[in-house]
Amino acid sequence: MIGDAISHAVLPGIAVAYWLSQSRSSIWMFLGAATVGVLATILIELLRKRLKVQSDASIGMTFTTLFAIGVVMITFWSDSVDLDQECVLYGEIAYVPFDVWMFHGQNMGPKALWASGILLCSIVVYLLFGYKGLKMTSFNEDYAAVLGIGVGAWNLSLMSMVSLTTVVSFESVGAILVVALIVAPAATAYLLVEKLGSMLLLSAAFALIGSLGGYTLSKVLETSIAGTIASTLGALFLLVLLGKTVVSKQINTYGLEGEKV
Amino acid sequence: MDPIFLKVVVGTTLLASSSAVVGTFSYLKGQSLVGDAIAHALLPGVVLAFMLGDGKNPAYLILGALVSGLIAHYGIAFIQNRTKLKSDTAVSLVLSTFFGFGIMLMSVVQQRGQGQQAGLERYLLGKAAAITMLDVYTFSALALVLLLGVALFYKGFQLMTFNEDFAHAIGLPVGLIRVTFTVLTVLAVTIGIQTVGVVLMAALLITPAAAARAWTKSLPQMIVLAAVFSAISAVLGTLISSAITKMPTGPWIVIILGLIGFTSLFIAPEKGWLFKRKRALENRSKINRENIMKLMYRQEEKRGKGNKLTSPQILSIRAMRDEALRVGLKDLKKRLWIIEHIDGFTLTDLGRMEGRRVVRLHRLWELYLTERLGMAPDHIHPQAETMEHVITPEIEALLIKELGMPQRDPHKSLIPYENE
C-alpha cells in the first residue's frame, strides 16, 4: 500500500521539476519525485510512530494532501507545464512509440523503452547485490538489526527503488495502474509458493504473461492498453485463487491420494 | 450571494461532512484505506451503468457504483480471510485491478463515441464546480440517508468498531450491522467522489477523523468534530477555488483538510506533538533538578550541614552536561532551594527537604528490591536511580508501611525522614 501512496504523493515533486526545468526530461522528474517520495515516507513514519496515528490513516492523510497540492500546482502552472491530471491517472502508453530518443540525428527508438530498460537492469543489479539484506529486513527487521544490518538504509533504498519504478512507469501506465503491476504478480505468486527466490521468478513470469496477454487482448478489443493489462493481471490472480480454492477443497474432501476421507 | 457559489458550497459541505461521519468509524476500526480502494473500484460499475443506461441519469450511475463498490468490498474481505496475503496487499490489489478494468471499459465507451462523458469524468476527477440543482437534491437525500443510518445503528456501529466479539456475545445482529456499515461506506464514497475525484476521496474519509481524534477521545464528539472540520474545509476550499480562476475545488478542499489535520496533530492538547514535547522537556528538567538536589544532600551528609559546592565540584561527582547543570542551578536558585555564594552553592531548608526526599525514595526502593524481591544489593542502584523520580507520595507512604519504617538501606546508609 505504501507503494500506491508514494506513486500519488510524488506528484508535487514532478510538477515542481517540470516547472523548474521546463522539460519532460526523466532525470529531473526522478529527482523531484524521489525527493518528495522520501519526504512522504518520513512523514508517514513520523505520524505513525511519534503521533500514534493509525498506520492506514497516516498513509491516507499524507498521500492525499500531497496529491492535492500537486494537482493545484499543475493547474496553477498549466500554461507552462505540459502535464494533466488525466495523464497522471491513466498514462499514455499508446503515445510511447512516438516519443523517440534522437541521438546524433539517429532514431534510437522510444525513450520510454530506454528508460524502462535501464530501470530493469538497475533493479536486477540491486537485487543481485542486495538480495540478502532485503531478505533479512523484509522477514525479520528486529533480527536483521541485531545482526548489524542497516535496516533503515535498506528500507530507504527499497522505497527509493519503488519511487524510481513508479516515476519511470507512470508516464506510460499512470499512477494507479503501476500499482497493479507492482502488487498483482507478487500476490499471485505468493498464493502458490512460499520461497522468496521462486516467488520472485514466478511473479516476473506472471507479470510477463499479464502484460503480453493484456496487450494482445487490448489490440483485439481495441481498448486501453494499461487498463487491459491491469485487468488481465487481476483476472490471473482471480483464476489462481479460484483454482487453489477448488483444489484445496478437493484435498480436504478426498485426501491427497484421492480416497474419500 | 452568488447562487451558483451557494449551490456548490451546500453540495460540497453535505458531501464532505457525511463522508467524515462514516470515515470516523472506519478510522477507529483501522480500515481507513478500504474507503480508498472502494473509491477506485467504483469505476467499472459506473462505466457499465453508463453503457447500459442512457448515461444521463445520475441515479443509474450511483446504482452501478454501489454494486461495484460492494463487490470490491467483499472481494477484499475474501482475500483477507481466505489467503495469507497481507490485508494492505488485498486492498492495493483490488483497488488497482478494478480501476484498470474501469479504464478498459471506459476506452470502450470512447471507441463507441457514446458522448456525454461528463457524467463519467466526474467520477474520476471530481467536478465540484459543476454541481447542479439536481445534484444538490440527490446529495441532500443521500446525506440524510447516511446520517439516519448512522443514527439508527449508532449503538451497533459503536460496538462493532470497538469490540465485535462482545457485540456477538450480547446477541446483536453483527452480520446485519456490518452489511449496513458497508453499504453506508460505499454510499458515502459514491457521492463524495463526485466532488474530489477518485484519488482524493480517501482524504474526505480519513483526514477529518484523524484530526478529530487528536482533540477528543469520545466517539460522539469525534463524529461531530470530524463533520465540522469537513464542513469548514468544504466552505474554504470552495471560496478559494472561486476566487482564483481555473482552480479546482476538490483539491483545495483536501489541502485545507490536510492543513487542519496536520495542525491538529501538531498542537492538540494531550495527543499533539507540541504537548508531548513540552511534557518530555518538563520531565527532563524535573529529573535534572532532583539529581542535583540529591547530590547536594548527600554531600551534606558526608561533610556536614552548610557544605559549599562549586559547579566543577558537582561535575566531578556526577557526570552531566555543563549546559544541563547551568540551567538546573539557575532553576533551583529561582525556586529558593539553593543559595549562591562567592565560593559555591549551599542548600536552603526547602532545598534540603527536597534532596532528603529524593535520597529517601532512592534508599527505600533499594531496600524494597532486596527485601521483597530478593535482588542482590549490587544490582539495585540503577533501578533506584529511575524510580526515585517516579514514586508518588502515596506509593512512598505504602513503601514505608510495607517495610515498617526502616532505618537503614541495604548499603547501611541511614534513610532520612522528615521529622529528624
XYZ file of C-alpha atoms in Angstrom:
681
model
C 0.000 0.000 0.000
C 2.893 2.300 0.684
C 3.880 1.966 -2.978
C 0.448 3.122 -4.014
C 0.675 6.066 -1.638
C 4.093 7.077 -2.905
C 3.045 6.862 -6.534
C 0.459 9.532 -5.775
C 2.456 11.549 -3.315
C 5.282 12.257 -5.773
C 3.047 14.459 -7.930
C 4.102 17.808 -6.401
C 7.753 16.820 -6.874
C 7.136 16.063 -10.536
C 5.200 19.285 -11.003
C 7.961 21.385 -9.471
C 10.577 19.564 -11.551
C 8.596 20.254 -14.736
C 8.183 23.843 -13.832
C 11.827 24.407 -12.949
C 13.359 22.509 -15.838
C 10.656 23.228 -18.413
C 11.158 19.788 -19.836
C 9.952 16.255 -19.541
C 13.460 15.040 -19.039
C 13.315 11.959 -16.874
C 16.274 12.846 -14.719
C 14.633 15.990 -13.332
C 11.359 14.223 -12.867
C 13.069 11.488 -10.981
C 14.941 13.877 -8.718
C 11.760 15.753 -7.891
C 9.755 12.610 -7.385
C 12.448 10.892 -5.332
C 12.757 13.884 -3.004
C 9.034 14.066 -2.362
C 8.810 10.276 -2.170
C 11.381 10.126 0.596
C 9.753 13.077 2.361
C 6.387 11.334 2.189
C 7.863 8.130 3.619
C 9.410 10.053 6.501
C 6.174 11.937 7.153
C 4.152 8.723 7.210
C 6.568 7.118 9.669
C 6.531 10.248 11.825
C 2.739 10.266 12.019
C 2.633 6.587 12.802
C 5.416 6.282 15.339
C 5.563 9.666 17.047
C 1.959 10.786 16.885
C 0.382 7.338 17.102
C -1.898 7.870 14.114
C -3.291 4.586 12.730
C -0.931 3.327 10.051
C -3.658 3.254 7.378
C -4.692 6.751 8.207
C -1.180 8.177 8.235
C -0.645 6.819 4.721
C -4.012 8.119 3.541
C -3.643 11.565 5.025
C -0.173 12.105 3.648
C -0.647 10.996 0.084
C -3.997 12.705 -0.467
C -2.716 16.022 0.828
C 0.422 15.838 -1.307
C -1.544 14.761 -4.377
C -3.962 17.649 -3.886
C -1.046 20.062 -3.661
C 0.329 18.533 -6.858
C -2.962 18.960 -8.717
C -3.204 22.590 -7.617
C 0.387 23.217 -8.766
C -0.304 21.677 -12.158
C -3.409 23.786 -12.583
C -1.580 26.870 -11.451
C 1.253 26.393 -13.919
C -0.923 24.862 -16.622
C 0.382 27.380 -19.185
C 3.965 26.270 -18.743
C 3.622 22.691 -17.517
C 2.556 20.151 -20.085
C 1.036 17.657 -17.700
C -2.539 16.993 -16.764
C -4.395 15.018 -14.192
C -5.662 12.501 -16.699
C -2.148 11.672 -17.839
C -1.270 11.086 -14.198
C -4.257 8.804 -13.750
C -4.054 6.600 -16.809
C -0.779 7.289 -18.525
C -0.267 7.463 -22.272
C 1.293 4.180 -23.270
C -0.235 4.458 -26.737
C 1.893 7.534 -27.436
C 5.107 5.976 -26.210
C 6.304 4.854 -29.690
C 6.098 8.435 -30.978
C 8.270 9.942 -28.269
C 11.608 8.790 -29.608
C 15.134 9.482 -28.482
C 17.200 11.212 -31.150
C 20.930 10.714 -30.702
C 23.265 12.413 -33.210
C 20.338 12.601 -35.555
C 19.728 8.923 -35.338
C 16.484 7.374 -34.191
C 17.316 5.240 -31.195
C 13.772 4.051 -30.550
C 11.190 5.135 -27.980
C 12.532 6.980 -24.938
C 10.294 5.066 -22.561
C 11.786 1.802 -23.800
C 15.255 3.012 -22.907
C 14.122 4.304 -19.529
C 12.359 1.043 -18.676
C 15.314 -0.999 -19.920
C 17.736 0.897 -17.727
C 15.275 0.565 -14.855
C 15.076 -3.202 -15.340
C 18.850 -3.508 -15.373
C 19.251 -1.435 -12.238
C 16.606 -3.465 -10.431
C 18.332 -6.706 -11.384
C 21.664 -5.321 -10.173
C 20.038 -4.054 -6.979
C 18.533 -7.482 -6.355
C 21.785 -9.305 -7.060
C 23.718 -7.169 -4.612
C 21.015 -6.528 -2.069
C 19.230 -9.880 -2.039
C 20.404 -10.919 1.390
C 19.932 -7.582 3.097
C 16.492 -7.183 1.574
C 15.507 -10.684 2.550
C 16.579 -10.177 6.139
C 14.883 -6.822 6.526
C 11.681 -7.993 4.825
C 11.207 -11.032 7.015
C 12.501 -10.050 10.406
C 13.507 -6.462 10.977
C 14.499 -6.942 14.591
C 16.685 -9.926 13.870
C 18.316 -8.091 10.982
C 19.014 -5.138 13.246
C 20.594 -7.442 15.813
C 22.860 -8.861 13.102
C 24.037 -5.346 12.355
C 22.249 -4.905 9.031
C 21.276 -1.295 8.423
C 17.526 -1.779 8.431
C 16.799 1.914 7.922
C 19.123 2.130 4.929
C 17.620 -0.962 3.315
C 14.084 0.302 3.782
C 15.055 3.663 2.378
C 16.774 2.104 -0.624
C 13.760 -0.129 -1.276
C 11.441 2.871 -1.058
C 13.683 4.781 -3.453
C 13.541 1.834 -5.863
C 9.754 1.864 -5.603
C 9.717 5.619 -6.307
C 12.070 5.149 -9.231
C 9.932 2.368 -10.699
C 6.825 4.452 -10.185
C 8.224 7.536 -11.845
C 9.569 5.665 -14.841
C 6.366 3.667 -15.339
C 3.990 6.431 -14.546
C 4.165 8.274 -17.826
C 3.345 5.049 -19.624
C 0.698 3.442 -17.433
C -0.394 6.045 -14.911
C -0.076 6.315 -11.161
C -2.810 3.881 -10.221
C -2.147 1.136 -12.719
C 1.517 0.957 -11.831
C 0.250 -0.320 -8.501
C -1.410 -3.244 -10.274
C 1.915 -4.012 -11.914
C 3.747 -3.874 -8.582
C 1.235 -5.767 -6.442
C -0.717 -8.231 -8.576
C 2.071 -10.514 -9.916
C 3.703 -10.807 -6.488
C 0.369 -11.532 -4.807
C -0.472 -14.193 -7.399
C 2.912 -15.839 -6.963
C 2.555 -15.780 -3.186
C -0.634 -17.825 -3.481
C 1.404 -20.651 -4.999
C 4.891 -20.611 -3.493
C 6.487 -19.540 -0.256
C 10.205 -19.324 -1.023
C 11.389 -15.837 -1.856
C 13.525 -16.928 -4.789
C 10.772 -18.862 -6.538
C 8.314 -16.114 -5.706
C 10.493 -13.546 -7.490
C 10.793 -15.709 -10.623
C 7.133 -16.693 -10.641
C 5.948 -13.121 -10.165
C 8.149 -11.996 -13.046
C 6.563 -14.761 -15.144
C 3.044 -13.690 -14.175
C 3.913 -10.079 -14.977
C 5.118 -11.154 -18.425
C 2.011 -13.253 -19.121
C -0.193 -10.446 -17.871
C 1.392 -7.700 -19.914
C 1.794 -9.705 -23.129
C -1.690 -11.204 -22.799
C -3.192 -7.883 -21.807
C -1.534 -6.113 -24.701
C -2.765 -8.673 -27.228
C -6.255 -8.518 -25.777
C -6.276 -4.737 -25.946
C -5.309 -4.872 -29.637
C -8.140 -7.327 -30.339
C -10.758 -5.472 -28.318
C -9.343 -2.033 -29.167
C -9.333 -0.996 -25.523
C -6.971 0.979 -23.283
C -3.640 -0.855 -23.116
C -2.788 -0.083 -19.491
C -6.325 -0.777 -18.321
C -6.454 -4.109 -20.125
C -3.095 -5.189 -18.725
C -4.241 -4.379 -15.194
C -7.495 -6.265 -15.767
C -5.603 -9.268 -17.125
C -3.349 -9.295 -14.077
C -6.432 -9.138 -11.877
C -8.087 -11.955 -13.802
C -4.917 -14.025 -13.473
C -4.985 -13.568 -9.715
C -8.672 -14.492 -9.566
C -8.052 -17.605 -11.673
C -5.206 -18.806 -9.461
C -7.189 -18.033 -6.323
C -10.258 -19.933 -7.535
C -8.159 -22.833 -8.779
C -6.396 -23.060 -5.467
C -9.654 -22.913 -3.512
C -11.177 -25.718 -5.618
C -8.083 -27.904 -5.335
C -7.712 -27.439 -1.594
C -11.415 -28.193 -1.164
C -10.924 -31.452 -3.071
C -7.925 -32.330 -0.960
C -9.990 -31.631 2.149
C -12.766 -33.925 0.959
C -10.805 -36.696 -0.701
C -7.358 -36.561 0.824
C -4.136 -36.353 -1.154
C -4.445 -39.896 -2.539
C -7.936 -39.364 -3.872
C -9.682 -41.504 -1.285
C -12.679 -40.033 0.405
C -11.869 -39.088 3.995
C -24.629 35.860 -2.664
C -23.959 34.199 -5.973
C -26.485 31.348 -6.346
C -24.041 29.093 -8.208
C -21.463 29.552 -5.479
C -24.076 28.861 -2.822
C -25.120 25.670 -4.577
C -21.548 24.426 -4.707
C -20.957 25.277 -1.062
C -24.097 23.470 0.080
C -23.332 20.442 -2.086
C -19.688 20.058 -1.060
C -20.424 20.686 2.601
C -23.073 17.962 2.638
C -20.774 15.513 0.883
C -17.721 16.231 2.958
C -19.428 16.058 6.305
C -21.377 12.888 5.627
C -18.171 11.185 4.465
C -16.448 12.344 7.644
C -19.142 10.711 9.794
C -18.694 7.331 8.124
C -14.925 7.792 7.993
C -14.746 8.169 11.756
C -15.888 4.587 12.225
C -13.533 3.167 9.626
C -10.669 5.160 11.146
C -11.343 3.651 14.551
C -11.573 0.180 13.014
C -8.159 0.724 11.448
C -9.577 0.258 7.958
C -9.196 3.738 6.579
C -7.786 2.666 3.253
C -10.696 0.386 2.410
C -12.515 3.601 1.509
C -9.697 4.462 -0.877
C -9.974 1.062 -2.524
C -13.742 1.388 -2.871
C -13.327 4.810 -4.457
C -11.145 3.313 -7.194
C -13.227 0.173 -7.536
C -16.445 2.063 -8.272
C -15.282 2.857 -11.770
C -16.193 -0.360 -13.612
C -19.706 -0.283 -12.143
C -20.188 3.330 -13.101
C -18.980 2.794 -16.649
C -21.083 -0.340 -17.106
C -24.136 1.530 -15.835
C -23.297 4.313 -18.259
C -23.041 1.873 -21.168
C -26.241 0.033 -20.318
C -28.321 3.033 -19.310
C -28.661 6.270 -21.162
C -25.831 7.782 -19.151
C -27.646 10.938 -18.257
C -29.415 9.790 -15.158
C -27.118 10.126 -12.131
C -29.211 7.589 -10.209
C -28.172 4.857 -12.671
C -24.516 5.648 -12.195
C -24.884 5.719 -8.421
C -26.525 2.303 -8.532
C -23.705 0.930 -10.684
C -21.149 2.427 -8.329
C -22.895 0.888 -5.353
C -22.875 -2.611 -6.848
C -19.253 -2.349 -7.936
C -18.169 -0.963 -4.572
C -19.904 -3.763 -2.688
C -18.267 -6.418 -4.876
C -14.875 -4.825 -4.243
C -15.501 -4.636 -0.520
C -16.390 -8.305 -0.288
C -13.528 -9.188 -2.618
C -11.090 -7.536 -0.210
C -12.679 -9.317 2.751
C -12.497 -12.655 0.903
C -8.805 -12.268 0.078
C -8.044 -11.145 3.628
C -9.844 -14.105 5.182
C -9.031 -16.908 2.769
C -5.425 -16.294 1.757
C -2.250 -15.497 3.609
C -1.839 -12.208 1.735
C -1.458 -9.175 3.962
C -4.516 -7.030 4.257
C -2.966 -3.986 2.621
C -1.884 -6.145 -0.319
C -5.506 -7.219 -0.718
C -6.569 -3.576 -0.684
C -3.986 -2.471 -3.287
C -4.701 -5.461 -5.475
C -8.453 -4.904 -5.645
C -8.010 -1.161 -5.953
C -5.655 -1.263 -8.906
C -7.169 -4.117 -10.881
C -10.752 -2.881 -10.516
C -9.612 0.560 -11.567
C -7.755 -0.928 -14.510
C -10.899 -2.763 -15.575
C -12.785 0.508 -15.280
C -10.286 2.263 -17.535
C -10.581 -0.587 -20.021
C -14.372 -0.244 -20.112
C -14.017 3.487 -20.366
C -11.922 3.163 -23.513
C -14.754 1.093 -24.995
C -17.122 3.992 -24.309
C -14.687 6.331 -26.027
C -14.423 3.968 -29.008
C -18.149 3.891 -29.431
C -18.247 7.655 -29.174
C -21.175 7.493 -26.833
C -20.659 11.113 -25.883
C -21.737 12.983 -22.795
C -18.860 11.618 -20.830
C -19.142 14.462 -18.365
C -21.174 12.144 -16.173
C -18.263 9.698 -16.139
C -15.498 12.224 -15.835
C -16.794 13.452 -12.532
C -16.261 10.007 -11.054
C -12.588 10.256 -11.939
C -11.567 13.807 -11.327
C -14.496 15.183 -9.386
C -16.365 18.179 -10.646
C -17.355 20.167 -7.623
C -17.814 23.330 -9.602
C -20.316 21.689 -11.940
C -22.820 20.787 -9.249
C -26.390 21.232 -10.478
C -29.557 21.737 -8.507
C -30.482 18.092 -9.178
C -27.168 17.075 -7.630
C -27.791 19.156 -4.547
C -31.130 17.416 -4.064
C -29.582 13.983 -4.677
C -26.717 14.672 -2.294
C -29.037 16.031 0.382
C -31.191 12.932 0.164
C -28.141 10.658 0.358
C -26.597 12.632 3.199
C -29.897 12.315 5.027
C -29.928 8.551 4.452
C -26.366 8.334 5.744
C -26.992 10.345 8.861
C -30.207 8.448 9.564
C -28.411 5.146 9.060
C -25.653 6.131 11.473
C -28.187 7.431 13.995
C -30.287 4.252 13.820
C -27.348 1.871 14.010
C -25.231 4.014 16.310
C -25.025 1.510 19.169
C -24.308 -1.328 16.779
C -21.577 0.557 14.912
C -20.001 1.581 18.167
C -19.835 -2.000 19.402
C -18.722 -3.336 16.041
C -15.889 -0.793 15.989
C -14.567 -1.372 19.467
C -15.409 -4.945 20.324
C -17.013 -7.151 17.751
C -16.885 -10.311 19.862
C -18.750 -8.578 22.637
C -21.384 -7.406 20.166
C -21.776 -11.034 19.115
C -21.999 -12.239 22.680
C -24.810 -9.923 23.696
C -26.805 -11.101 20.687
C -26.561 -8.126 18.324
C -27.109 -8.945 14.644
C -23.451 -8.344 13.784
C -23.852 -9.544 10.190
C -26.635 -7.065 9.509
C -24.731 -4.247 11.182
C -21.651 -4.976 9.116
C -23.598 -5.057 5.848
C -25.298 -1.786 6.729
C -21.990 -0.169 7.502
C -20.535 -1.400 4.219
C -23.475 -0.047 2.252
C -23.190 3.310 4.006
C -19.446 3.471 3.318
C -19.936 2.696 -0.355
C -22.716 5.280 -0.480
C -20.526 7.925 1.131
C -17.722 7.189 -1.312
C -20.086 7.221 -4.278
C -21.338 10.688 -3.542
C -18.078 12.065 -2.157
C -16.047 11.030 -5.175
C -18.064 13.374 -7.369
C -16.635 16.385 -5.554
C -13.000 15.481 -5.168
C -12.345 12.627 -7.589
C -11.082 9.125 -7.160
C -7.664 9.770 -5.666
C -8.645 12.355 -3.123
C -11.756 10.596 -1.849
C -9.708 8.873 0.843
C -8.924 12.267 2.351
C -12.594 13.018 2.978
C -12.904 9.787 4.943
C -9.603 9.704 6.791
C -8.284 13.183 7.473
C -11.228 14.639 9.434
C -11.327 11.536 11.620
C -7.591 11.658 12.305
C -7.797 15.367 13.083
C -10.769 14.919 15.394
C -9.080 12.036 17.186
C -6.271 14.352 18.209
C -8.697 16.536 20.147
C -11.049 14.093 21.795
C -11.479 10.551 22.996
C -15.260 10.423 22.982
C -16.904 8.925 19.909
C -19.866 11.354 19.635
C -17.542 14.351 19.994
C -15.222 12.856 17.420
C -18.042 12.416 14.903
C -19.300 15.966 15.338
C -15.800 17.434 15.228
C -14.889 15.466 12.085
C -18.054 16.692 10.373
C -17.327 20.288 11.415
C -13.729 20.108 10.127
C -15.008 18.789 6.806
C -17.670 21.471 6.542
C -15.092 24.199 7.204
C -12.768 22.740 4.574
C -15.595 22.479 2.049
C -16.574 26.121 2.508
C -12.992 27.432 2.491
C -11.981 25.210 -0.421
C -14.905 26.411 -2.493
C -14.143 30.021 -1.583
C -10.506 29.752 -2.642
C -11.243 27.972 -5.891
C -13.880 30.502 -6.849
C -11.575 33.397 -6.021
C -8.764 32.215 -8.316
C -9.618 31.367 -11.894
C -9.263 27.789 -13.122
C -8.617 26.481 -9.618
C -10.157 23.069 -8.934
C -12.410 22.863 -5.883
C -11.771 19.273 -4.775
C -8.003 19.516 -4.299
C -8.389 22.755 -2.374
C -10.873 21.151 -0.019
C -8.382 18.346 0.545
C -5.485 20.752 1.089
C -7.457 22.681 3.717
C -8.434 19.380 5.342
C -4.799 18.299 5.362
C -3.823 21.611 6.907
C -6.409 21.149 9.654
C -5.314 17.543 10.132
C -1.592 18.159 10.404
C -2.073 21.251 12.564
C -4.356 19.313 14.905
C -1.819 16.545 15.267
C 0.798 19.167 15.973
C -0.890 21.416 18.508
C -3.699 19.395 20.080
C -3.505 19.010 23.877
C -2.633 15.563 25.287
C -2.018 13.819 21.945
C -0.369 16.609 19.946
C 3.327 16.716 19.152
C 3.876 20.089 20.810
C 2.244 18.959 24.033
C 4.178 15.705 24.194
C 7.380 17.560 23.520
C 6.656 20.066 26.300
C 5.852 17.298 28.740
C 9.071 15.470 27.867
C 11.102 18.638 28.422
C 9.412 19.330 31.757
C 10.055 15.805 32.814
C 13.686 16.054 31.872
C 14.237 19.254 33.829
C 12.468 17.766 36.866
C 14.816 14.777 36.800
C 17.774 17.090 36.366
C 16.654 19.174 39.366
C 16.122 16.149 41.547
C 19.533 14.751 40.675
C 21.311 17.959 41.698
C 19.354 18.155 44.970
C 20.132 14.547 45.757
C 23.829 15.132 45.107
C 23.996 18.219 47.316
C 22.106 16.484 50.126
C 24.466 13.532 50.081
C 27.474 15.842 50.238
C 25.914 17.469 53.315
C 25.530 14.007 54.822
C 29.241 13.423 54.337
C 30.661 16.868 55.139
C 28.034 18.443 57.367
C 25.254 20.977 57.007
C 26.009 24.118 55.011
C 28.634 22.405 52.866
C 29.515 24.542 49.836
C 29.812 23.093 46.349
C 31.057 24.743 43.163
C 29.922 23.733 39.682
C 33.197 21.954 38.832
C 32.896 20.009 42.083
C 29.370 18.930 41.210
C 30.550 17.859 37.761
C 33.393 15.845 39.254
C 30.915 13.901 41.407
C 28.238 13.295 38.807
C 28.799 13.331 35.057
C 26.321 15.661 33.408
C 26.288 18.163 30.566
C 27.605 21.628 31.557
C 24.566 23.190 29.966
C 22.173 20.944 31.918
C 23.885 21.820 35.191
C 23.866 25.556 34.434
C 20.146 25.556 33.576
C 19.354 23.313 36.547
C 21.219 25.562 39.049
C 19.504 28.652 37.701
C 16.118 26.980 38.069
C 16.951 25.857 41.639
C 18.048 29.361 42.624
C 14.736 30.720 41.381
C 12.866 28.169 43.489
C 14.934 29.238 46.525
C 16.186 25.696 47.012
C 19.839 26.789 46.857
C 21.775 29.966 47.596
C 24.755 31.089 45.551
C 27.788 32.343 47.473
C 31.063 33.577 46.029
C 32.685 30.215 46.678
C 29.865 27.813 45.891
C 26.237 26.805 46.433
C 24.524 25.792 49.674
C 21.136 24.206 50.291
C 18.286 26.162 51.846
C 15.888 24.426 54.245
C 13.448 23.968 51.389
C 16.160 22.518 49.154
C 17.359 20.245 51.922
C 13.828 18.869 52.249
C 13.693 18.103 48.519
C 17.141 16.489 48.497
C 16.200 14.442 51.531
C 13.007 13.301 49.812
C 14.850 12.033 46.713
C 17.534 10.276 48.752
C 14.831 8.699 50.949
C 12.953 7.385 47.912
C 16.167 6.015 46.434
C 17.079 4.141 49.593
C 13.546 2.924 50.287
C 13.347 1.479 46.810
C 16.741 -0.212 47.145
C 15.563 -1.793 50.369
C 12.324 -2.900 48.780
C 14.197 -4.551 45.906
C 16.464 -6.544 48.234
C 13.913 -7.345 50.967
C 10.821 -8.136 48.952
C 12.143 -9.065 45.507
C 15.326 -10.754 46.713
C 17.660 -8.871 44.390
C 21.380 -8.695 45.117
C 22.486 -5.400 46.774
C 24.988 -4.718 43.995
C 22.290 -4.814 41.283
C 19.754 -2.388 42.643
C 21.278 1.055 42.219
C 20.328 1.653 38.556
C 16.665 0.752 39.183
C 16.526 3.061 42.174
C 18.066 5.855 40.077
C 14.977 5.674 37.842
C 12.331 5.007 40.428
C 13.313 7.883 42.717
C 11.896 10.258 40.074
C 8.671 8.344 39.619
C 7.444 7.352 43.073
C 4.467 9.427 44.221
C 3.811 10.407 47.884
C 1.078 7.730 48.008
C 3.453 4.961 46.913
C 6.070 6.335 49.302
C 3.644 6.001 52.230
C 2.813 2.436 51.188
C 6.522 1.561 50.901
C 7.253 2.913 54.372
C 4.301 0.974 55.786
C 5.243 -2.221 53.954
C 8.874 -2.070 55.147
C 7.919 -0.977 58.690
C 9.610 2.459 58.718
C 13.122 1.013 58.201
C 16.189 2.883 59.470
C 18.893 1.737 57.058
C 19.100 0.785 53.380
C 20.914 -2.343 52.070
C 24.198 -0.398 51.958
C 23.780 0.515 55.665
C 23.141 4.193 54.886
C 20.578 5.982 57.043
C 17.175 6.522 55.459
C 16.418 10.188 56.176
C 12.893 11.042 57.364
C 11.369 14.479 57.663
C 10.855 14.676 61.451
C 14.548 14.405 62.267
